[in-house]
Coordinates of C-alpha atoms in Angstrom, one line a residue:
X296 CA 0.5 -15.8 30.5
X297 CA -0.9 -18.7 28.9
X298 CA -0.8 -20.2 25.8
X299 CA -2.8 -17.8 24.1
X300 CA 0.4 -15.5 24.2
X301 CA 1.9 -17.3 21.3
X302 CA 0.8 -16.0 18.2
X303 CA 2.5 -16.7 15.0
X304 CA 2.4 -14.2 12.2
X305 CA 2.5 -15.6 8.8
X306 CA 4.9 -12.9 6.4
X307 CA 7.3 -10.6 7.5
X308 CA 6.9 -8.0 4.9
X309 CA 5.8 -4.3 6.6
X310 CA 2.2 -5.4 7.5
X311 CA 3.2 -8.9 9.2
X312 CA 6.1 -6.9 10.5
X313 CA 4.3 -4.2 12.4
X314 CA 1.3 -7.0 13.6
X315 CA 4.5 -8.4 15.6
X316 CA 5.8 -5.3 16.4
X317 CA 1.6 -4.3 18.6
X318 CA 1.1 -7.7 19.7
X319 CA 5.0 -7.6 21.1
X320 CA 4.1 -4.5 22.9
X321 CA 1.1 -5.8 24.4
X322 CA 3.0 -9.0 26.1
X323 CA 2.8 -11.6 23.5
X324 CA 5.5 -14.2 22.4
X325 CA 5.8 -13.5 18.8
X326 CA 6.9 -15.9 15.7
X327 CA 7.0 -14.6 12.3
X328 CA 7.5 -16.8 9.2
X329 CA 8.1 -15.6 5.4
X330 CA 8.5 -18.0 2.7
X331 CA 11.1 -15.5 1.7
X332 CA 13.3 -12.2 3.7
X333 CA 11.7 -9.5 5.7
X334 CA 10.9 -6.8 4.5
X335 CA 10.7 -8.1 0.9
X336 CA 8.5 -8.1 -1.8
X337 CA 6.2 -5.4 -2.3
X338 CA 7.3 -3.9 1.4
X339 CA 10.9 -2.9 -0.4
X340 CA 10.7 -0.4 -3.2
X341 CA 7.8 0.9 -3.6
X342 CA 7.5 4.5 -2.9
X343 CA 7.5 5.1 0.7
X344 CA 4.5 7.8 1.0
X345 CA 2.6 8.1 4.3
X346 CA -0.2 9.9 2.7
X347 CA -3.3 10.3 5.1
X348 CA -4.6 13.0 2.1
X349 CA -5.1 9.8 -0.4
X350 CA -8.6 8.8 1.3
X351 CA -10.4 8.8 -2.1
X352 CA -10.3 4.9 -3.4
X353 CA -9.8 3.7 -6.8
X354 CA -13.8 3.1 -7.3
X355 CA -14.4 6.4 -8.9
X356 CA -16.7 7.9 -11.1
X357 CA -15.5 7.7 -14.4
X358 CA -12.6 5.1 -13.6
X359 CA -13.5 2.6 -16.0
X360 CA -13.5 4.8 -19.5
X361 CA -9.7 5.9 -17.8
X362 CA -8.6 2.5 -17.3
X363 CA -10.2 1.6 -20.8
X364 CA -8.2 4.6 -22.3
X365 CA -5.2 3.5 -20.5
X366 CA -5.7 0.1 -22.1
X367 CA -6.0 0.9 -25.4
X368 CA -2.7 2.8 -25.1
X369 CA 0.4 0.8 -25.6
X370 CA 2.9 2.7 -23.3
X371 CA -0.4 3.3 -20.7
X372 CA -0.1 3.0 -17.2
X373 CA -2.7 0.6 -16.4
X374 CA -2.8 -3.0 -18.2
X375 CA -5.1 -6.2 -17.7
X376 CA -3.7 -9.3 -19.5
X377 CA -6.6 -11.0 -21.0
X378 CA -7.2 -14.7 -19.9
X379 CA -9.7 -17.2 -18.5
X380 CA -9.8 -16.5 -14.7
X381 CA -13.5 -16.5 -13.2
X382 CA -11.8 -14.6 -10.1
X383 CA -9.9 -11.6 -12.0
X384 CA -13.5 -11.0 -13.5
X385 CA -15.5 -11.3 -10.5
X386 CA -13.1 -9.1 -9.0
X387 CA -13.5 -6.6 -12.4
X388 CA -17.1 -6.7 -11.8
X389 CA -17.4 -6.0 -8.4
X390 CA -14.7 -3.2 -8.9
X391 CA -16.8 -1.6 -12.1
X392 CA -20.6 -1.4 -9.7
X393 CA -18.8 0.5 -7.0
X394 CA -17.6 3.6 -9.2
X395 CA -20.2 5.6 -8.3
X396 CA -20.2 8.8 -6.3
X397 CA -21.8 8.0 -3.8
X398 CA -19.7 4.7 -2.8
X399 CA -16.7 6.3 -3.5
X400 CA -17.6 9.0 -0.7
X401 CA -18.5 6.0 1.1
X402 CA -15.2 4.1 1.2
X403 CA -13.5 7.7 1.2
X404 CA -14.6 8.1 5.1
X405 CA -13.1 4.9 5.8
X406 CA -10.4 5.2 4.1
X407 CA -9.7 8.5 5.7
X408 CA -10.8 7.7 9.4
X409 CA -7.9 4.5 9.1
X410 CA -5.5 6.9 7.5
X411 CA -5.6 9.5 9.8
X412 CA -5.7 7.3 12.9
X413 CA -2.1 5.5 11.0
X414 CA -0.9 9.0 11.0
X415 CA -0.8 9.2 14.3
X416 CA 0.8 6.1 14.9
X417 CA 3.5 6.7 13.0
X418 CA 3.6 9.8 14.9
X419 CA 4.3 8.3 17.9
X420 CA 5.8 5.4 16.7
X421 CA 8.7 7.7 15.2
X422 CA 9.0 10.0 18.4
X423 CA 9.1 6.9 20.5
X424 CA 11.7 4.3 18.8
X425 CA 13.3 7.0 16.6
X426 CA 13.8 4.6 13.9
X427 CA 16.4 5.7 11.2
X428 CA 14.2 5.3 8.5
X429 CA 14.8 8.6 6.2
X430 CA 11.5 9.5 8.0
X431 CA 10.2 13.2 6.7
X432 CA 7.6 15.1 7.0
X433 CA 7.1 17.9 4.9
X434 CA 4.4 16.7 2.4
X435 CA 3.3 15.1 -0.6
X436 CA 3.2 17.0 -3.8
X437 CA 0.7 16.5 -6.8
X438 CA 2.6 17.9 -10.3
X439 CA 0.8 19.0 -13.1
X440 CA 3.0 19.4 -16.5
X441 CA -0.8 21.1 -18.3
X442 CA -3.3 23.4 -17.3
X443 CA -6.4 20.9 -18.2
X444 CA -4.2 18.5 -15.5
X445 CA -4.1 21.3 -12.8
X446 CA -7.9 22.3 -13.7
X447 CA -9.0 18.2 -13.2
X448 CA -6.6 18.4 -9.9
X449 CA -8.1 21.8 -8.7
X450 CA -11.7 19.7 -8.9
X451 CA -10.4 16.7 -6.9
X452 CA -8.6 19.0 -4.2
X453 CA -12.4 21.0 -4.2
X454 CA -14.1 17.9 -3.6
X455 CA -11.4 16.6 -0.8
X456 CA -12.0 20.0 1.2
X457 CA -15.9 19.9 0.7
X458 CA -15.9 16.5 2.2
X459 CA -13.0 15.8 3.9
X460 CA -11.9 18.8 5.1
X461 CA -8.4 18.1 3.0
X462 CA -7.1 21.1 1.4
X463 CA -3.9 21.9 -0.1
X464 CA -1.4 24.4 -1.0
X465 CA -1.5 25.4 -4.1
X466 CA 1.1 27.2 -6.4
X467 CA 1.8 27.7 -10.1
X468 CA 4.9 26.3 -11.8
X469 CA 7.5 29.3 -11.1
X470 CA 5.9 28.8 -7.0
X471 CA 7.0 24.8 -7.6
X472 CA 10.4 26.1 -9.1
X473 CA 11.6 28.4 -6.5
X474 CA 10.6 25.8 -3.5
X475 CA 11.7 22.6 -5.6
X476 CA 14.1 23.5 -8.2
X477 CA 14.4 19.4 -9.0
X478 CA 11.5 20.0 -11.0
X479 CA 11.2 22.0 -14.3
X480 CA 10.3 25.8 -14.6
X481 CA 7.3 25.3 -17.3
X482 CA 5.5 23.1 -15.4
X483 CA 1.4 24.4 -15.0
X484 CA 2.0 24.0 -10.8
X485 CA 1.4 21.5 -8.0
X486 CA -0.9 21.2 -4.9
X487 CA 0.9 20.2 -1.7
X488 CA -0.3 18.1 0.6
X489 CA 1.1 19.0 3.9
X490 CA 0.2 16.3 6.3
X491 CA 1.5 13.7 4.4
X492 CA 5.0 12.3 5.2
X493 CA 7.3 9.8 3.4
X494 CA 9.8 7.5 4.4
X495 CA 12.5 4.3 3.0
X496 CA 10.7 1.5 2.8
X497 CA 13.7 -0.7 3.3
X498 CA 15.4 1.0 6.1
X499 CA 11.9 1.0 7.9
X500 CA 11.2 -2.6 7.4
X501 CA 14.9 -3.2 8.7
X502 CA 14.5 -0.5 11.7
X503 CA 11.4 -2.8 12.7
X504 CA 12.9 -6.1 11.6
X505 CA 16.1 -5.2 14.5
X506 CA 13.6 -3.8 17.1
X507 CA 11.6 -6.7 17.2
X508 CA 15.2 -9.2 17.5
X509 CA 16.3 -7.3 20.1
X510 CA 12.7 -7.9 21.8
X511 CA 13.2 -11.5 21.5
X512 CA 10.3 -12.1 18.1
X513 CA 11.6 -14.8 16.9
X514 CA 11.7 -14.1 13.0
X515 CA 12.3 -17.2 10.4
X516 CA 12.9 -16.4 6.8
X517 CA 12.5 -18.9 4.0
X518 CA 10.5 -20.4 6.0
X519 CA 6.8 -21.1 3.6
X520 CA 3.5 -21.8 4.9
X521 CA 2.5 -25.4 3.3
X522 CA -0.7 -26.5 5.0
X523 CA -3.3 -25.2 7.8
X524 CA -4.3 -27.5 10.3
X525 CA -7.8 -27.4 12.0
X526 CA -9.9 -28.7 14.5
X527 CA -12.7 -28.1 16.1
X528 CA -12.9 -24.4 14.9
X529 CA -9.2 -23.5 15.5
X530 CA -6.3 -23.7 14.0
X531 CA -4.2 -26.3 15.8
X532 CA -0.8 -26.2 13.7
X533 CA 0.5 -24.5 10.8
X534 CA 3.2 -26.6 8.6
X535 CA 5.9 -25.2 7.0
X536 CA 8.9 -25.6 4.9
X537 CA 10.8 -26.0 8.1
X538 CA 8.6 -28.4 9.8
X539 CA 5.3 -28.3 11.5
X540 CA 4.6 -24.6 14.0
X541 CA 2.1 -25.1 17.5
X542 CA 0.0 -22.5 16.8
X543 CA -2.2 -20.5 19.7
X544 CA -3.1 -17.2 17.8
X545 CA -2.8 -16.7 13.9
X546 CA -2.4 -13.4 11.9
X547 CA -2.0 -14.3 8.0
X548 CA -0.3 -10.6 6.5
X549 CA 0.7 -12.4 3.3
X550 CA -0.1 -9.7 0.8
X551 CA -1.4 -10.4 -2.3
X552 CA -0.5 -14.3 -2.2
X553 CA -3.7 -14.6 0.9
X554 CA -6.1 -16.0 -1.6
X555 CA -4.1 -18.8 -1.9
X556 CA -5.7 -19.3 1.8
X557 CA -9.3 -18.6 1.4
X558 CA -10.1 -22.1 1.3
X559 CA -8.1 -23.2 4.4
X560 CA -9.5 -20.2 6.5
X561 CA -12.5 -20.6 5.2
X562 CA -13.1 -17.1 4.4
X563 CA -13.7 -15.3 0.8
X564 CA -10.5 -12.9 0.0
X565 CA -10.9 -11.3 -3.3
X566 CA -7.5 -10.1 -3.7
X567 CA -5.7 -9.5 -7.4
X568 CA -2.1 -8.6 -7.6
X569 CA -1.8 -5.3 -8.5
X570 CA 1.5 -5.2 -10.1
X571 CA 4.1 -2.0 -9.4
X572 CA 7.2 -1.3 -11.2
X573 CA 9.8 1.0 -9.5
X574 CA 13.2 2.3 -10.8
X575 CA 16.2 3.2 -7.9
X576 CA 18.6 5.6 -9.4
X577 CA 21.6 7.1 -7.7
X578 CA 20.6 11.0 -8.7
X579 CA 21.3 13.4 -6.1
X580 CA 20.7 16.5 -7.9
X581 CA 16.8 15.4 -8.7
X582 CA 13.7 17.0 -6.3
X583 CA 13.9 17.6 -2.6
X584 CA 9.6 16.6 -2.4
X585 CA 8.2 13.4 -3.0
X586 CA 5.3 13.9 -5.7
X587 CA 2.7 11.9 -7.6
X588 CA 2.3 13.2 -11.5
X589 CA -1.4 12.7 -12.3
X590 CA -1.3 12.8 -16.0
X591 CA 0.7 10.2 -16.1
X592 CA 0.7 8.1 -13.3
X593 CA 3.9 8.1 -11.8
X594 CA 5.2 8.5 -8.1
X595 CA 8.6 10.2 -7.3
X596 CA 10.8 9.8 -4.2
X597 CA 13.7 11.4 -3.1
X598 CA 15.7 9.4 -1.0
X599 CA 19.1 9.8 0.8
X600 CA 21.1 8.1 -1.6
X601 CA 19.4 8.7 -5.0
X602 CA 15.9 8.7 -6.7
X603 CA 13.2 6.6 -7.1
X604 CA 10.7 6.8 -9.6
X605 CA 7.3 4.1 -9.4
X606 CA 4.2 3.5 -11.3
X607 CA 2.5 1.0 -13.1
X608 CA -1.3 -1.0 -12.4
X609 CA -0.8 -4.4 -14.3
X610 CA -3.7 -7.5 -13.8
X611 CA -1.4 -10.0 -15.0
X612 CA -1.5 -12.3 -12.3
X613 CA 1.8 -13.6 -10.5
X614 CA 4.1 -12.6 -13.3
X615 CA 7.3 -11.7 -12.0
X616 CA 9.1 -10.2 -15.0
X617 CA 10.2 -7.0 -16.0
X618 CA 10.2 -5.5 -18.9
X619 CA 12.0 -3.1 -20.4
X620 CA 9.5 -1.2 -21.8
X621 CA 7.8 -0.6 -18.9
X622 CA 11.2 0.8 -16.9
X623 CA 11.9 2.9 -20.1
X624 CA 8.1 4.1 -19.5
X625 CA 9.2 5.4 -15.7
X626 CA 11.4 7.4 -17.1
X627 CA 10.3 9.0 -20.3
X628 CA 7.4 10.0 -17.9
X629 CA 9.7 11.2 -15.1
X630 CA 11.9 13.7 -17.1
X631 CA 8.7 15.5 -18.1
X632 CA 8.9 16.9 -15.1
X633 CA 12.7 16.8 -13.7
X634 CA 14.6 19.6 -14.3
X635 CA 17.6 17.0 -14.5
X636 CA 17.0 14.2 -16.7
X637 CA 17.5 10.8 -15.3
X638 CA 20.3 8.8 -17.7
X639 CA 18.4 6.0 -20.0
X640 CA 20.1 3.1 -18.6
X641 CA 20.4 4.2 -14.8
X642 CA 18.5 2.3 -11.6
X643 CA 17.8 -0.4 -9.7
X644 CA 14.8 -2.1 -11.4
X645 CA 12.1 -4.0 -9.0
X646 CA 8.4 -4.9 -9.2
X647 CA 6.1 -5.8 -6.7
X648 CA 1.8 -7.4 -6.2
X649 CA 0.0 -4.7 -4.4
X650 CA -3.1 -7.1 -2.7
X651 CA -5.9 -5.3 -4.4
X652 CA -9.7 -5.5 -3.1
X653 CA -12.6 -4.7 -4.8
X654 CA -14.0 -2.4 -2.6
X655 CA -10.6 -0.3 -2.3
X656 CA -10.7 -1.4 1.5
X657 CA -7.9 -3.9 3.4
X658 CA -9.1 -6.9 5.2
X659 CA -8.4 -6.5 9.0
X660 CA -9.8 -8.6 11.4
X661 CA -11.1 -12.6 12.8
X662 CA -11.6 -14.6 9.9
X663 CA -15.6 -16.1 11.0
X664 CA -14.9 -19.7 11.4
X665 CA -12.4 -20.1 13.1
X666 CA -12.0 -18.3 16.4
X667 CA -7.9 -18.3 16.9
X668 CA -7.4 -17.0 13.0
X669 CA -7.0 -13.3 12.0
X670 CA -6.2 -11.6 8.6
X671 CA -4.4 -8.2 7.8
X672 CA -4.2 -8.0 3.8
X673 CA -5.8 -6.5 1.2
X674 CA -3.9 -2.7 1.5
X675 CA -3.6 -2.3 -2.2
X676 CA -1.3 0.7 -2.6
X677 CA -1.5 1.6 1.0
X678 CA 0.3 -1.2 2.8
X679 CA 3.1 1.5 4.1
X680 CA 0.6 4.1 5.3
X681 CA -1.7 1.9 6.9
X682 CA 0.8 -0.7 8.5
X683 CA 1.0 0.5 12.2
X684 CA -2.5 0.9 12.9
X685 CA -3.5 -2.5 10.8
X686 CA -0.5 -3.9 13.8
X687 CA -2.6 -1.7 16.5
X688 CA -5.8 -3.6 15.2
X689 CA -4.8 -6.6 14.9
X690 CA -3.1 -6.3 18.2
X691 CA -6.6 -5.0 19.7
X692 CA -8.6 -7.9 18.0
X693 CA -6.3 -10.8 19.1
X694 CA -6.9 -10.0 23.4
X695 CA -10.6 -9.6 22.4
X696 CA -10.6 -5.9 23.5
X697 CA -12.4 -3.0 22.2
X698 CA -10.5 -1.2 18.9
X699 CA -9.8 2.3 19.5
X700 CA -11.7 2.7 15.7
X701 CA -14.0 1.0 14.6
X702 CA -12.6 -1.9 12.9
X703 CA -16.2 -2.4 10.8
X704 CA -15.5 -1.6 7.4
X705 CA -12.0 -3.6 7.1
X706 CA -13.8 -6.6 8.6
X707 CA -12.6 -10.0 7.4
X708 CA -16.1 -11.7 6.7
X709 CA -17.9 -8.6 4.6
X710 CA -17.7 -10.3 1.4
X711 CA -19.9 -13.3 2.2

């Protein structure tokens, strides 16, 4: 082949991962570079759903009186920290004209079209390299501790099957009981969603990270992008913290830290961190189901070696702290639902910076300009469901064949 084979992908967390992993499998000689480990970041403890039901996006009617409610609340799950940054507000503003019914339906279909076709990737990426990954599929539950919670979740599930064709299960709380007794007997019920799967996020990221060793991708860590060199409407050379990289083909899957790279790629990336918290305890006696609690916000995960509990949507820019009051949030809101109680002082605390667009949509394709340059970013809080057919696409787009979906929507350039 010649020396368009060499692509280098810029971060190894589960997006630049499973880019290597496609363009591997279609012959290319693959380098991946993270200014820290694979598989780190926001790739490593966040929940781990696969969730091809979650295709409405965050622009929804009525979104922005929640999120001021939330605000005004001072143990509430969502938080902006107020400061001058022209960008957070552009982003703010662009966000608050989209919550409208008729865009969210809008972004719902292609949301759901790049879900579903990730579905089946995983699918057959699972059947194919049986990765040991805690992979399961038996559905994603949404608990409701109140009746008004079940009646507003009874309307969204309504709205999913009149337009999606998504329907779930339903069941009251003795029906959650007897199949699940991890969660409490006086709950108001749950809707299961039986599509969806769920899986470890750090035993998949390592399943891929040793597949792609043993194919020869060449993977350096602490190893940070510096400077983009250009000519001529390429990139000719990207240098690093370990010296300067020949580079024939580009794929930047840095997460939420791409707008640092607008400017050198020429391309507009409206991307705010979206800051997560998670909490890792060693429970074994919690829920068997992996569930999202509406009312309050919060994700559960059962995992082979204990329990994970995340939430959290913090604006506060690249702040890497964690605060107590925000773990001790996880789990007040937790054990309204867990039939055992977690301990006060138990887990493994992490945070993470979902890359958050505007439009609810990740950025997938050639950036405009320059014709050997190609993003995969912007996933918000779907980076693990939508990683292997973002690494199909990207994969697809690089030879300069014809995508098997339409990569449209996701394009790199629609926010000129």
């Amino acid at each position: 082949m010649s020396d368009k084979s060499q692509v280098v992908v810029v971060g190894a967390g589960v997006i630049g991962l499973a880019c290597a992993y496609y363009l591997e499998r279609a012959g290319y000689t693959v380098t991946v570079i993270d200014q820290e480990t694979a598989g780190g970041a926001c790739s490593q403890s966040n929940c781990g759903y696969i969730c091809p039901c979650h295709v409405l996006p965050l622009n929804e009617p009525g979104a922005i009186g929640t999120s001021l409610k939330s605000m005004l609340r001072p143990n509430g799950p969502f938080k902006i920290k107020p400061r001058m940054d022209p960008a957070l507000w552009h982003w703010l503003f662009q966000f608050a004209i989209r919550c409208r019914h008729r865009y969210m339906l809008e972004a719902g279909r292609a949301l759901q079209t790049i879900l579903e076709a990730s579905m089946a990737e995983y699918n057959t990426l699972m059947e194919r390299e049986h990765f040991d990954c805690e992979w399961r599929k038996q559905g994603l539950l949404y608990v409701l501790r109140t009746a008004q919670g079940f009646d507003a979740q009874s309307r969204t599930d309504d709205l999913l099957a009149r337009e999606f064709g998504i329907r779930a299960k339903r069941m009251n709380g003795a029906e959650l009981h007897a199949m699940d007794p991890g969660y409490r007997n006086d709950l108001a019920g749950a809707f299961l969603y039986q599509e969806d799967a769920s899986l470890n996020p750090a035993r998949f990221t390592a399943a891929l990270r040793g597949f792609l060793e043993a194919r020869g991708v060449t993977l350096v860590e602490h190893c940070g992008l510096k400077a983009i060199r250009k000519q001529a409407g390429k990139v000719t050379a990207l240098v690093t913290g370990q010296g300067e990289l020949a580079a024939a083909q580009v794929v930047l899957a840095t997460g939420a830290l791409s707008p640092h790279w607008q400017e050198a790629l020429e391309l507009k990336l409206p991307i705010q961190p979206g800051k997560g918290y998670s909490i890792t305890t060693d429970q074994l006696n919690g829920p068997t189901y992996p569930a999202l609690l509406p009312e309050h916000r919060v994700g559960l995960s059962p995992l082979q070696n204990g329990l994970r509990v995340g939430s959290m949507m913090e604006f506060t820019g690249y702040d890497s702290s964690i605060p107590q009051r925000r773990l001790e949030l996880l789990r007040s809101s937790a054990n309204e639902y867990l039939a055992q109680p977690l301990a006060t002082t138990d887990g493994e605390p992490w945070y993470g910076w979902r890359p958050m667009t505007y439009d609810s949509l990740p950025i997938i394709g050639p950036t405009p300009h320059l014709s050997n340059a190609f993003v995969a970013t912007g996933h918000g809080m779907l980076g693990m469901s939508l990683a292997p057919i973002t690494g199909r696409l990207i994969a697809e787009l690089v030879g300069g064949g014809k995508p098997h979906i339409d990569p449209s929507p996701y394009r790199a350039d629609r926010f000129r």
